[in-house]
Every structure is written in structure tokens, then in C-alpha cells.
């Protein structure tokens, strides 16, 4: 039985309770630093922060239903190698998945992290988040309202979460060190579970009440619902995409700004191939193409761009949907990459972000496999 | 949007072909072949005067493991109807593991192509050793026949890509 402790909001809100937990982790020497989202001074914006001084952890926002990008990448960039300084990293399931992929890609150091993942009801687009804040100007009330139905495995009505969140299959990530359980926990409380030995060591230093059980049936039901929505999403893809023209139709408004790639936590290359000479089209080449086809689209290579990005990273796509958020043309990039990613990952029996022990499909091979081609 | 050169399908290198319009459809194939095996096989087919269709243009790579999916994507959006990748038989790669890596890479590429609705059977990966000149010729003939039944590549004439 995993160690489970109860964290009460005591009327100060669940986020403040988690902030207290984070401060305690530093002051008891469990970790050196904490990576956690916080509100800025205006209380309107949310940033990921790396905190070394407990007094600087003023306005924690680990549950706010909005993320300013997949911060798995920043978590990776701000934790040193070799586990010399342990950092407690408070993230969402999609960010934890990104961290797991990035560690395999040697862009993050999972061993330096105390990975703390919360159950996530999904997050809102910035626009929708602002609307929620208008309804609940007090941040504590906003979080309380958003999470109240979530304890029972439901979502707040009238506030649609981002498309990729609707089919996100995991609650708090099972490969975390500590999980913050909200679904099936009594309203207004967080059940803090030591999921690994490292998590257990840190939690054992804290004086906290043992938790009563969480309702596993409610958790099960929520996850099943999410899985069936993922299956629906996949089935919908089959209905919509019959030919490559159908696919081209989906991305026809792409303006090749590369925002999707810039926001993708998995696209980490410093020099992206799309900005090298490989994709540079000289005036001569433009002219030649125009001569050949009679007409050439500008900028060209939309299809090659998306298919190449898929070739590079779709085996590691964690379905965070940040590419969709970034797209000025409202192309559902995250859904497209999730649908294609699932099919490609299935060939290798691979799930992006599931487990550090699973080998990246691109990085390994077996002598006896994949025949005939 | 149809091609401008009347009755002909344009290609990236500017060579007009008669793959559409005038005459029966003749698929254009680009073959990326390993220097140590399939390229030598193609050479052997030539020196042994084994007949095979002239539809294929050969690009020599040092190893099938040097195939970048971008080459394939460029080919299928740039006027070719099919792409053949040739490497050494498993266990025979001169760099030990290049062909195993190519096999994973091509598998991923083909699964992506299939997922986006593209006819992934236009891309072939085959193991043909240096002594298998006959097998090279037979593979090309087989591929030409197969592509004839698939018809012209939709991406050749579509400019909006
Ligand atoms: S492709 Fe989109 S959904 Fe997939 S990991 Fe990158 S940003 Fe997230
Ligand atoms: S963000 Fe949207 S418009 Fe920009 S390159 Fe990506 S898909 Fe195209
Ligand atoms: S050397 Fe021929 S496939 Fe590697």
C-alpha cells in the first residue's frame, strides 16, 4: 500500500496548501529547489518559476486551469545533471510525459527531479481562462469552482477544456515520485501519494495526517471516459482522412510560421532543418518550379513540412496540444499529431511519455523485425 | 491544377515525361541505393545486359542507413511516382546496422504516409546484394508493374502542397 497523506486546504485554497507542501519540502531538506507555476504580482498571469528561497514562493498556482505552454521543457532545462541538486517539479500529466520523452532524448534529467504530478481536469485556452476569471475574480474561488465537480470525476459545465485535454488518457502520472490525487478525494482536499521510494523519503520528513481512501471507482470511471474519447478521436480521423488531399485540406491554411514547432516540447533541436539550406528555395528554384508546374505556392512545401515534423517527433508526441494553442490559423495540429502519433507508436507497441524504460522507436532496432517491408 | 507542358507531367529536375496524357502511363521511379550492394547489383544488371524498364533513376548512397525521409518526401512531391530504397541484406550492412535503422525509419515514414491518406505502397525498401543483378532488374520490373496499377501520383500535378 502506497503512503497517502491528506492535505487540507483549511480555507486557504488547495493551491496555498500545495505551496505549503512545497515550502516544507525545501525547509526539511527533502529538495533543494521547487519548480512550480506562480501568479505574477498582478494576479492575472501565470508563469513557471524555479524557487530556491521559500519566501519567494508567494502565490503558487499549480492547479490553475491554464498552462502557458508545456513546461516539461523548462523543467528539463532548469534541472542539473546527475541529481546533485534535487528539484521538486510540480507539473501536469502532459508535462510529465514530455519530461519522460525529453529524458530519453537527453534533454532533461529525470533523476534530478522529484516528479510531482497532479490529477488534471484539463486546461482552458487563454481566452476561456480569462472568461473564467471574470466569473470568479478571486483566484482561490476560481480554482475551487473549477475543481469542485472534478473530485466526483466530472468537469465544470460551461467551460470546455482544450481539445487535446478532452482525450488525455492519464490522471496523475503513474511514473511520478509523488502524485496529487484530486479525483475521488473529498472536496477541498488533496491526497498526496508517495508513488516511488524517493517520494516516500521526502514525504516521511513531513508531519502530515494519513489520508482516508480515495474513491478508486470514480477514478476508474473518469479514465475510462477519457480513453473512449481517445478512441472516438481516432475513429473520427479514419472517417475524415481518406486521401492525402483530405489531409492537405486539414492543413490548407497553414502559413508556415513554425509556431507549432516552436511550442512543441519535443521539438528541441537548436537548428531546425526547416530553417537550414535544405528548405531554402532560391529565386532560381522558385522560377524552375513555376516553369514546371505553371504555378507555385508561396511559401511552398506545407505538406513536406508537416510530414517531416511528424517523421522527426510523432513517435514522441505527448498530445499536450500546445501546437494547437500556438497556431494562428486555428489548425487542430495537436489532434492531427495525436491521431497520427498513436498509429505510428502502435507499430512499435510504444506510448510516448509512459515510461522511461521504453526505448524510443527511432533510437533502437531489433535484428529480426518489421519484415516484410 | 494540371501540368503546363502539354500532355506531360513536369518533374522537379525539369525533365518532362510522358506519364500522363500522351501514351500509356509510365511511372517514374527514383531509387536510393546502397553503394556496397544494390548499386553494385544495378551495375551488374547493366554489365550482364539484363533487361529492365528504363523508368528508374538511380541515386547512390553510401548505405541504406543514409536515407533521410526528406529525400523520399521530396521525391513524391517532386514528380516521381515511386521510391525504391535498396540496401544490403540484414546482417550484411558494411556499417553493421545502417539497414536496420533504415528499416525502422522507412517503417515510420510509411506509417505516417498511410495515416495521412497517402498511398504508402509507392515506397519500397528492398534488400538486394551486390551479386543479385537479376533481383535488381526483377524488382524494378515488378515495381513498374505495381505502380502502373496504382496510376499516377496525385502529388505530381497538385501545386497546392
Ligand atoms: S506535436 Fe503538439 S501535441 Fe504533440 S507534443 Fe508537440 S506540441 Fe504537444
Ligand atoms: S502554427 Fe499553424 S500556421 Fe504556423 S506552421 Fe504550424 S500549422 Fe502552420
Ligand atoms: S552498407 Fe549497404 S545497407 Fe549499409
Coordinates of C-alpha atoms and ligand atoms in Angstrom, one line a residue:
Chain A
X1 CA 0.0 0.0 0.0
X2 CA 1.4 3.3 -1.0
X3 CA 1.8 6.0 1.6
X4 CA -1.0 8.5 1.3
X5 CA -1.3 11.7 3.2
X6 CA -4.1 14.2 3.5
X7 CA -3.6 17.9 2.6
X8 CA -6.4 20.1 3.8
X9 CA -7.0 23.5 2.3
X10 CA -8.1 24.9 5.7
X11 CA -10.0 27.6 4.0
X12 CA -6.9 29.0 2.2
X13 CA -7.4 27.1 -1.0
X14 CA -5.8 24.0 -2.4
X15 CA -3.1 25.8 -4.1
X16 CA -1.9 27.5 -1.0
X17 CA -1.9 24.1 0.7
X18 CA 0.3 22.8 -2.1
X19 CA 2.5 25.8 -1.7
X20 CA 2.9 25.0 1.9
X21 CA 3.8 21.4 1.0
X22 CA 6.5 22.8 -1.5
X23 CA 7.9 25.1 1.2
X24 CA 8.1 22.3 3.6
X25 CA 10.0 20.1 1.1
X26 CA 12.7 22.7 0.9
X27 CA 12.8 23.6 4.6
X28 CA 13.1 19.9 5.7
X29 CA 15.9 19.4 3.2
X30 CA 13.9 17.0 1.0
X31 CA 14.7 19.0 -2.1
X32 CA 16.9 22.0 -2.9
X33 CA 14.6 23.8 -5.3
X34 CA 11.0 23.7 -6.4
X35 CA 9.7 24.2 -10.0
X36 CA 6.2 25.4 -9.7
X37 CA 3.8 27.7 -11.5
X38 CA 3.0 31.0 -9.8
X39 CA 0.9 34.1 -10.3
X40 CA 2.7 37.3 -11.1
X41 CA 2.1 40.4 -9.0
X42 CA -1.0 41.4 -10.9
X43 CA -2.5 38.0 -10.2
X44 CA -3.5 37.7 -13.8
X45 CA -0.7 35.9 -15.5
X46 CA 0.8 32.5 -14.6
X47 CA 4.4 31.6 -15.1
X48 CA 6.5 28.6 -14.4
X49 CA 9.0 29.5 -11.7
X50 CA 12.1 27.9 -10.2
X51 CA 12.2 28.6 -6.5
X52 CA 15.2 28.3 -4.2
X53 CA 14.0 30.6 -1.4
X54 CA 10.9 29.6 0.5
X55 CA 9.9 33.2 1.0
X56 CA 9.8 33.7 -2.8
X57 CA 7.0 31.1 -3.1
X58 CA 4.3 33.6 -2.6
X59 CA 1.5 32.9 -4.9
X60 CA 1.6 29.2 -6.0
X61 CA -0.7 28.3 -8.9
X62 CA -0.1 24.5 -9.6
X63 CA -3.8 23.8 -10.2
X64 CA -4.8 26.9 -12.2
X65 CA -6.8 25.7 -15.2
X66 CA -4.5 27.3 -17.7
X67 CA -0.9 26.5 -18.8
X68 CA 1.3 28.9 -20.5
X69 CA 2.9 26.2 -22.7
X70 CA 4.1 22.7 -21.9
X71 CA 6.6 23.4 -19.1
X72 CA 8.1 20.0 -19.3
X73 CA 10.7 21.5 -21.5
X74 CA 11.6 24.3 -19.0
X75 CA 11.6 21.8 -16.2
X76 CA 14.2 19.8 -18.2
X77 CA 16.2 22.9 -18.9
X78 CA 16.4 24.0 -15.3
X79 CA 17.3 20.8 -13.6
X80 CA 21.0 19.9 -13.5
X81 CA 22.6 16.5 -14.4
X82 CA 23.4 13.7 -12.0
X83 CA 20.8 14.5 -9.4
X84 CA 23.2 16.7 -7.5
X85 CA 20.5 19.2 -6.7
X86 CA 17.1 17.7 -6.3
X87 CA 14.3 19.8 -7.7
X88 CA 10.7 19.1 -6.9
X89 CA 8.8 19.6 -10.2
X90 CA 5.1 20.3 -10.0
X91 CA 3.6 19.5 -13.4
X92 CA 0.5 18.3 -15.3
X93 CA 0.3 14.8 -16.8
X94 CA 1.1 16.0 -20.3
X95 CA 4.2 17.9 -19.0
X96 CA 5.3 14.8 -17.1
X97 CA 5.0 12.8 -20.3
X98 CA 7.1 15.4 -22.1
X99 CA 9.7 15.2 -19.3
X100 CA 9.9 11.4 -19.8
X101 CA 10.3 11.8 -23.5
X102 CA 12.9 14.5 -23.1
X103 CA 15.0 12.5 -20.7
X104 CA 15.2 9.7 -23.3
X105 CA 16.2 12.4 -25.8
X106 CA 18.8 13.5 -23.3
X107 CA 17.2 16.9 -22.9
X108 CA 16.1 16.5 -19.3
X109 CA 17.3 14.7 -16.2
X110 CA 14.6 12.8 -14.7
X111 CA 16.9 11.5 -12.0
X112 CA 17.4 15.1 -10.7
X113 CA 13.7 15.6 -10.3
X114 CA 11.2 14.8 -7.6
X115 CA 8.4 14.5 -10.2
X116 CA 5.1 15.6 -8.7
X117 CA 2.1 15.3 -11.0
X118 CA -1.4 16.3 -10.2
X119 CA -4.7 14.9 -11.5
X120 CA -5.7 17.3 -14.2
X121 CA -9.3 18.1 -15.3
X122 CA -7.9 19.7 -18.4
X123 CA -6.9 23.3 -19.0
X124 CA -8.5 26.2 -20.9
X125 CA -7.4 28.3 -23.8
X126 CA -6.2 31.8 -22.6
X127 CA -9.4 33.3 -23.9
X128 CA -11.6 30.8 -21.9
X129 CA -9.4 31.2 -18.9
X130 CA -10.0 34.9 -18.9
X131 CA -13.7 34.3 -19.1
X132 CA -13.5 32.0 -16.0
X133 CA -11.5 34.7 -14.2
X134 CA -14.2 37.3 -15.0
X135 CA -16.8 35.0 -13.4
X136 CA -14.5 34.4 -10.4
X137 CA -12.2 37.3 -9.9
X138 CA -10.9 35.7 -6.7
X139 CA -8.3 33.2 -7.8
X140 CA -9.0 30.9 -4.9
X141 CA -12.7 30.8 -5.8
X142 CA -11.9 30.2 -9.4
X143 CA -9.8 27.1 -8.6
X144 CA -12.4 25.9 -6.0
X145 CA -15.2 26.2 -8.6
X146 CA -13.2 24.5 -11.4
X147 CA -12.2 21.6 -9.2
X148 CA -15.4 21.0 -7.2
X149 CA -17.0 18.7 -9.8
X150 CA -13.6 17.1 -10.6
X151 CA -13.5 15.4 -7.2
X152 CA -16.5 13.5 -8.3
X153 CA -15.0 12.7 -11.7
X154 CA -16.9 15.4 -13.6
X155 CA -15.9 18.7 -15.3
X156 CA -17.3 22.1 -14.7
X157 CA -20.1 22.8 -17.1
X158 CA -20.0 25.7 -19.4
X159 CA -16.2 25.8 -19.5
X160 CA -14.9 23.5 -22.3
X161 CA -11.3 22.4 -21.8
X162 CA -8.9 22.4 -24.7
X163 CA -9.4 19.8 -27.4
X164 CA -6.4 17.6 -26.5
X165 CA -7.4 17.6 -22.8
X166 CA -10.8 16.0 -23.8
X167 CA -9.0 12.8 -24.8
X168 CA -6.0 12.9 -22.4
X169 CA -5.8 9.4 -21.1
X170 CA -4.0 9.8 -17.8
X171 CA -4.7 11.2 -14.4
X172 CA -1.7 12.0 -12.2
X173 CA 1.2 10.2 -14.0
X174 CA 1.9 6.7 -12.6
X175 CA 5.7 7.2 -13.1
X176 CA 5.8 10.2 -10.8
X177 CA 7.6 10.3 -7.4
X178 CA 4.6 11.9 -5.8
X179 CA 1.0 12.1 -7.1
X180 CA -1.5 14.7 -6.1
X181 CA -4.9 12.9 -6.2
X182 CA -7.9 15.0 -6.6
X183 CA -10.4 12.7 -8.4
X184 CA -12.0 10.6 -5.7
X185 CA -10.6 12.7 -2.9
X186 CA -13.0 14.6 -0.6
X187 CA -13.9 18.1 -1.8
X188 CA -11.3 20.7 -0.9
X189 CA -8.6 18.2 -0.1
X190 CA -5.6 16.8 -2.0
X191 CA -4.4 13.3 -1.3
X192 CA -0.6 13.3 -1.5
X193 CA 0.6 9.9 -2.6
X194 CA 4.2 8.7 -2.4
X195 CA 4.5 6.8 -5.7
X196 CA 8.2 6.0 -5.6
X197 CA 10.8 5.4 -2.9
X198 CA 12.2 8.9 -3.4
X199 CA 8.8 10.3 -2.9
X200 CA 8.3 8.3 0.2
X201 CA 11.6 9.5 1.6
X202 CA 10.7 13.2 1.1
X203 CA 7.1 12.8 2.5
X204 CA 8.3 10.9 5.5
X205 CA 10.0 14.0 6.8
X206 CA 6.8 15.9 6.8
X207 CA 4.3 15.7 9.6
X208 CA 1.0 15.1 7.9
X209 CA -2.2 13.3 8.6
X210 CA -2.6 9.9 6.9
X211 CA -5.3 10.1 4.2
X212 CA -8.5 8.2 4.1
X213 CA -9.0 6.2 0.9
X214 CA -9.6 7.8 -2.4
X215 CA -12.6 6.5 -4.3
X216 CA -10.9 4.3 -6.9
X217 CA -14.2 3.6 -8.8
X218 CA -14.6 7.3 -9.5
X219 CA -11.0 7.4 -10.8
X220 CA -11.6 4.4 -13.0
X221 CA -14.8 5.8 -14.4
X222 CA -13.1 9.1 -15.3
X223 CA -10.1 7.4 -17.0
X224 CA -12.4 5.0 -19.0
X225 CA -14.4 8.0 -20.2
X226 CA -11.1 9.7 -21.4
X227 CA -10.0 6.5 -23.1
X228 CA -13.2 6.1 -25.0
X229 CA -12.9 9.8 -26.2
X230 CA -9.4 9.0 -27.4
X231 CA -10.8 6.1 -29.3
X232 CA -13.6 8.3 -30.8
X233 CA -10.9 10.8 -31.8
X234 CA -9.0 8.0 -33.7
X235 CA -12.2 6.7 -35.3
X236 CA -13.1 10.3 -36.4
X237 CA -9.7 10.5 -38.1
X238 CA -10.5 7.4 -40.1
X239 CA -13.8 9.0 -41.2
X240 CA -12.3 12.3 -42.2
X241 CA -8.9 11.4 -43.8
X242 CA -9.3 9.0 -46.8
X243 CA -6.8 10.6 -49.2
X244 CA -3.8 12.8 -48.9
X245 CA -6.0 15.6 -50.3
X246 CA -8.2 15.3 -47.2
X247 CA -5.1 15.7 -45.1
X248 CA -3.9 18.7 -47.2
X249 CA -7.4 20.2 -46.6
X250 CA -6.8 19.9 -42.9
X251 CA -3.6 22.0 -43.0
X252 CA -4.6 24.2 -46.0
X253 CA -4.5 27.4 -44.1
X254 CA -1.0 26.8 -42.7
X255 CA 1.1 29.9 -43.1
X256 CA 4.4 28.2 -42.2
X257 CA 5.1 30.4 -39.2
X258 CA 6.6 27.4 -37.3
X259 CA 4.8 28.4 -34.1
X260 CA 3.6 24.8 -33.7
X261 CA 7.2 23.6 -33.8
X262 CA 8.4 26.3 -31.5
X263 CA 5.8 25.5 -28.9
X264 CA 6.2 21.7 -29.1
X265 CA 8.1 20.5 -26.1
X266 CA 9.5 17.6 -28.1
X267 CA 11.0 19.8 -30.9
X268 CA 14.2 20.7 -29.1
X269 CA 16.7 21.0 -31.9
X270 CA 18.7 24.2 -31.8
X271 CA 18.9 24.3 -35.5
X272 CA 15.7 23.2 -37.1
X273 CA 16.0 21.6 -40.5
X274 CA 13.3 23.8 -41.9
X275 CA 15.5 26.8 -41.3
X276 CA 18.5 25.4 -43.0
X277 CA 19.6 25.4 -46.6
X278 CA 17.7 22.1 -47.1
X279 CA 14.5 24.1 -47.2
X280 CA 15.8 27.3 -48.7
X281 CA 14.2 27.9 -52.0
X282 CA 16.4 30.2 -54.2
X283 CA 14.8 32.5 -56.7
X284 CA 16.1 30.2 -59.4
X285 CA 14.5 27.2 -57.9
X286 CA 11.2 29.1 -57.4
X287 CA 11.4 30.1 -61.1
X288 CA 12.1 26.5 -62.1
X289 CA 9.2 25.1 -60.1
X290 CA 6.9 27.8 -61.5
X291 CA 8.0 26.9 -65.0
X292 CA 7.4 23.2 -64.4
X293 CA 4.1 23.4 -62.7
X294 CA 2.8 26.6 -64.2
X295 CA 2.3 28.0 -60.8
X296 CA 4.0 27.6 -57.4
X297 CA 2.5 28.2 -54.0
X298 CA 4.4 30.5 -51.6
X299 CA 5.6 29.6 -49.2
X300 CA 6.0 26.2 -50.6
X301 CA 6.3 22.7 -49.0
X302 CA 3.5 22.8 -46.5
X303 CA 3.0 19.1 -46.9
X304 CA 6.7 18.3 -46.6
X305 CA 6.9 20.5 -43.5
X306 CA 4.2 18.7 -41.6
X307 CA 5.2 15.3 -42.7
X308 CA 8.8 15.9 -41.9
X309 CA 7.9 17.3 -38.4
X310 CA 6.0 14.1 -38.0
X311 CA 8.9 12.0 -39.1
X312 CA 11.1 13.7 -36.5
X313 CA 8.9 13.7 -33.5
X314 CA 5.5 12.0 -33.8
X315 CA 6.7 8.8 -32.1
X316 CA 7.3 11.1 -29.0
X317 CA 4.1 13.3 -29.4
X318 CA 2.6 13.5 -25.9
X319 CA -0.7 15.1 -27.1
X320 CA -0.3 18.2 -25.0
X321 CA -2.0 20.3 -27.7
X322 CA 0.3 23.3 -27.3
X323 CA 0.9 23.3 -31.0
X324 CA -2.9 23.9 -31.4
X325 CA -2.7 26.8 -29.0
X326 CA 0.2 28.3 -30.9
X327 CA -1.4 28.1 -34.3
X328 CA -2.6 31.5 -35.5
X329 CA -4.7 29.7 -38.2
X330 CA -6.6 27.6 -35.7
X331 CA -5.4 24.3 -37.3
X332 CA -6.0 21.5 -34.8
X333 CA -2.4 20.5 -35.0
X334 CA -2.4 18.7 -31.7
X335 CA -5.3 16.4 -32.7
X336 CA -3.6 15.7 -36.0
X337 CA -0.3 14.8 -34.5
X338 CA -2.1 12.8 -31.7
X339 CA -4.0 10.7 -34.3
X340 CA -1.0 10.0 -36.5
X341 CA 1.2 9.6 -33.4
X342 CA -1.0 6.9 -32.0
X343 CA -0.9 4.9 -35.2
X344 CA 2.9 5.1 -35.6
X345 CA 3.5 4.4 -31.9
X346 CA 1.2 1.3 -32.1
X347 CA 3.6 -0.2 -34.7
X348 CA 6.3 -0.3 -32.0
X349 CA 4.0 -1.0 -29.1
X350 CA 5.2 2.3 -27.7
X351 CA 3.4 5.0 -25.7
X352 CA 5.1 8.4 -25.7
X353 CA 5.7 9.6 -22.2
X354 CA 4.6 6.4 -20.5
X355 CA 7.8 5.0 -19.1
X356 CA 11.5 6.0 -19.2
X357 CA 12.3 2.3 -19.6
X358 CA 10.6 2.0 -23.0
X359 CA 13.0 2.6 -25.9
X360 CA 12.5 5.4 -28.4
X361 CA 11.3 3.8 -31.7
X362 CA 13.8 5.9 -33.7
X363 CA 16.8 5.1 -31.4
X364 CA 16.8 1.3 -31.4
X365 CA 16.2 -1.7 -33.7
X366 CA 15.9 -5.4 -33.5
X367 CA 17.6 -7.7 -36.0
X368 CA 14.6 -9.7 -36.5
X369 CA 11.6 -7.4 -37.0
X370 CA 9.3 -5.5 -39.4
X371 CA 9.5 -7.9 -42.3
X372 CA 8.2 -7.8 -45.0
X373 CA 8.6 -4.1 -45.5
Chain B
X1 CA -4.1 22.2 -61.5
X2 CA -2.7 20.4 -64.5
X3 CA 0.8 20.4 -65.8
X4 CA 1.7 23.2 -68.2
X5 CA 3.8 21.3 -70.6
X6 CA 1.0 19.9 -72.7
X7 CA 0.3 16.2 -72.2
X8 CA 3.3 15.9 -70.0
X9 CA 3.9 15.7 -66.3
X10 CA 6.6 18.0 -65.0
X11 CA 9.3 16.9 -62.7
X12 CA 11.5 18.7 -60.2
X13 CA 14.6 18.4 -62.4
X14 CA 12.7 19.8 -65.4
X15 CA 12.7 16.6 -67.4
X16 CA 9.3 16.3 -68.9
X17 CA 7.8 12.8 -69.0
X18 CA 5.0 11.3 -70.8
X19 CA 3.5 9.8 -67.7
X20 CA 0.1 11.4 -68.4
X21 CA -1.9 12.3 -71.4
X22 CA 0.1 11.1 -74.4
X23 CA 0.6 7.3 -74.4
X24 CA 0.1 4.8 -71.6
X25 CA 1.2 5.8 -68.1
X26 CA 4.9 5.2 -67.5
X27 CA 5.7 5.5 -63.8
X28 CA 8.8 7.4 -62.9
X29 CA 10.8 5.8 -60.1
X30 CA 13.7 7.2 -58.1
X31 CA 16.0 4.6 -56.4
X32 CA 18.2 5.4 -53.4
X33 CA 20.6 2.6 -53.3
X34 CA 23.5 1.5 -51.1
X35 CA 26.9 1.8 -52.7
X36 CA 28.0 -1.7 -51.5
X37 CA 25.1 -3.8 -52.5
X38 CA 22.1 -2.6 -54.5
X39 CA 24.2 -0.1 -56.5
X40 CA 26.6 -2.9 -57.4
X41 CA 23.6 -5.1 -58.3
X42 CA 22.3 -2.4 -60.6
X43 CA 25.7 -2.2 -62.2
X44 CA 25.9 -6.0 -62.6
X45 CA 22.4 -6.0 -64.2
X46 CA 23.8 -3.5 -66.7
X47 CA 27.1 -5.2 -67.4
X48 CA 25.3 -8.6 -67.7
X49 CA 22.8 -6.9 -70.1
X50 CA 19.8 -8.0 -68.1
X51 CA 16.8 -6.1 -69.5
X52 CA 14.7 -4.0 -67.2
X53 CA 12.4 -1.0 -67.7
X54 CA 14.1 2.4 -68.1
X55 CA 11.7 4.1 -65.6
X56 CA 14.2 4.3 -62.8
X57 CA 16.7 7.0 -61.9
X58 CA 19.4 5.8 -59.5
X59 CA 20.9 7.8 -56.7
X60 CA 23.8 6.2 -54.9
X61 CA 24.0 6.4 -51.1
X62 CA 26.9 5.1 -49.0
X63 CA 24.5 3.0 -47.0
X64 CA 20.7 2.5 -46.9
X65 CA 21.1 4.0 -43.4
X66 CA 21.9 7.3 -45.1
X67 CA 18.3 7.6 -46.3
X68 CA 16.6 10.7 -44.9
X69 CA 12.8 10.7 -45.1
X70 CA 13.1 14.2 -46.6
X71 CA 14.6 12.6 -49.7
X72 CA 11.5 10.4 -50.1
X73 CA 9.1 13.2 -49.4
X74 CA 10.9 15.5 -51.9
X75 CA 10.6 12.7 -54.5
X76 CA 6.9 12.0 -54.0
X77 CA 6.0 15.7 -54.0
X78 CA 8.5 16.5 -56.8
X79 CA 7.3 14.4 -59.7
X80 CA 8.2 10.8 -59.0
X81 CA 5.5 8.1 -58.8
X82 CA 7.5 5.7 -56.7
X83 CA 10.6 5.5 -54.5
X84 CA 12.8 2.4 -54.2
X85 CA 15.3 2.1 -51.4
X86 CA 17.9 -0.6 -51.7
X87 CA 20.2 -1.9 -49.0
X88 CA 22.3 -4.9 -48.0
X89 CA 20.6 -7.9 -46.6
X90 CA 20.1 -7.9 -42.8
X91 CA 23.5 -8.9 -41.2
X92 CA 25.4 -7.7 -44.3
X93 CA 25.5 -3.9 -43.9
X94 CA 29.0 -2.6 -44.2
X95 CA 28.4 -0.3 -41.4
X96 CA 26.9 -3.1 -39.3
X97 CA 23.5 -1.6 -38.5
X98 CA 22.6 1.0 -41.2
X99 CA 20.0 -1.2 -42.9
X100 CA 18.3 -1.9 -39.5
X101 CA 18.0 1.8 -38.9
X102 CA 16.7 2.4 -42.4
X103 CA 14.1 -0.3 -41.9
X104 CA 12.8 1.5 -38.7
X105 CA 12.9 4.9 -40.4
X106 CA 11.1 3.7 -43.6
X107 CA 8.5 1.9 -41.4
X108 CA 7.8 5.1 -39.5
X109 CA 7.7 7.1 -42.7
X110 CA 5.3 4.6 -44.4
X111 CA 3.0 4.5 -41.4
X112 CA 2.8 8.3 -41.4
X113 CA 2.1 8.4 -45.1
X114 CA -0.6 5.8 -44.7
X115 CA -2.1 7.7 -41.7
X116 CA -2.4 10.9 -43.8
X117 CA -4.2 9.0 -46.6
X118 CA -1.2 8.7 -49.0
X119 CA -0.6 5.6 -50.9
X120 CA 2.3 4.3 -48.9
X121 CA 2.8 1.4 -51.3
X122 CA 4.7 3.8 -53.6
X123 CA 7.6 3.5 -51.3
X124 CA 9.6 0.2 -51.3
X125 CA 12.5 -0.9 -49.2
X126 CA 14.3 -4.0 -50.6
X127 CA 17.4 -5.9 -49.7
X128 CA 19.5 -6.6 -52.9
X129 CA 23.1 -7.8 -52.6
X130 CA 25.9 -7.0 -55.0
X131 CA 25.6 -10.3 -56.7
X132 CA 21.9 -10.1 -57.3
X133 CA 21.8 -8.2 -60.6
X134 CA 18.8 -10.3 -61.7
X135 CA 17.0 -9.5 -58.5
X136 CA 17.5 -5.8 -59.0
X137 CA 16.1 -6.0 -62.6
X138 CA 13.2 -8.1 -61.4
X139 CA 12.4 -5.6 -58.5
X140 CA 12.4 -2.7 -60.9
X141 CA 10.1 -4.5 -63.4
X142 CA 7.8 -5.6 -60.5
X143 CA 7.7 -2.1 -59.2
X144 CA 6.9 -0.6 -62.6
X145 CA 4.0 -3.0 -63.0
X146 CA 2.7 -2.3 -59.5
X147 CA 2.9 1.4 -60.0
X148 CA 1.1 1.2 -63.3
X149 CA -1.9 -0.4 -61.5
X150 CA -1.7 2.4 -58.8
X151 CA -1.7 5.1 -61.5
X152 CA 0.0 8.5 -61.5
X153 CA 1.0 10.0 -58.1
X154 CA -1.7 12.6 -57.1
X155 CA 1.0 14.9 -55.7
X156 CA 2.7 15.3 -59.0
X157 CA 0.2 17.6 -60.5
X158 CA -1.1 19.2 -57.3
X159 CA 0.6 22.5 -57.0
X160 CA -1.1 23.5 -53.7
X161 CA 1.1 21.3 -51.5
Ligands
LIG1 S1 3.2 17.8 -31.6 FE1 1.7 19.2 -30.5 S2 0.6 17.8 -29.1 FE2 2.4 16.6 -29.8 S3 4.0 17.0 -28.2 FE3 4.3 18.6 -29.8 S4 3.1 20.4 -29.0 FE4 2.3 18.6 -27.9
LIG2 S1 1.5 27.1 -36.2 FE1 -0.2 26.7 -37.7 S2 0.2 28.1 -39.4 FE2 2.1 28.1 -38.1 S3 3.4 26.5 -39.1 FE3 2.2 25.4 -37.5 S4 0.3 24.6 -38.5 FE4 1.3 26.2 -39.9
LIG3 S1 26.2 -0.7 -46.3 FE1 24.6 -1.5 -47.6 S2 22.9 -1.1 -46.3 FE2 24.5 -0.4 -45.0

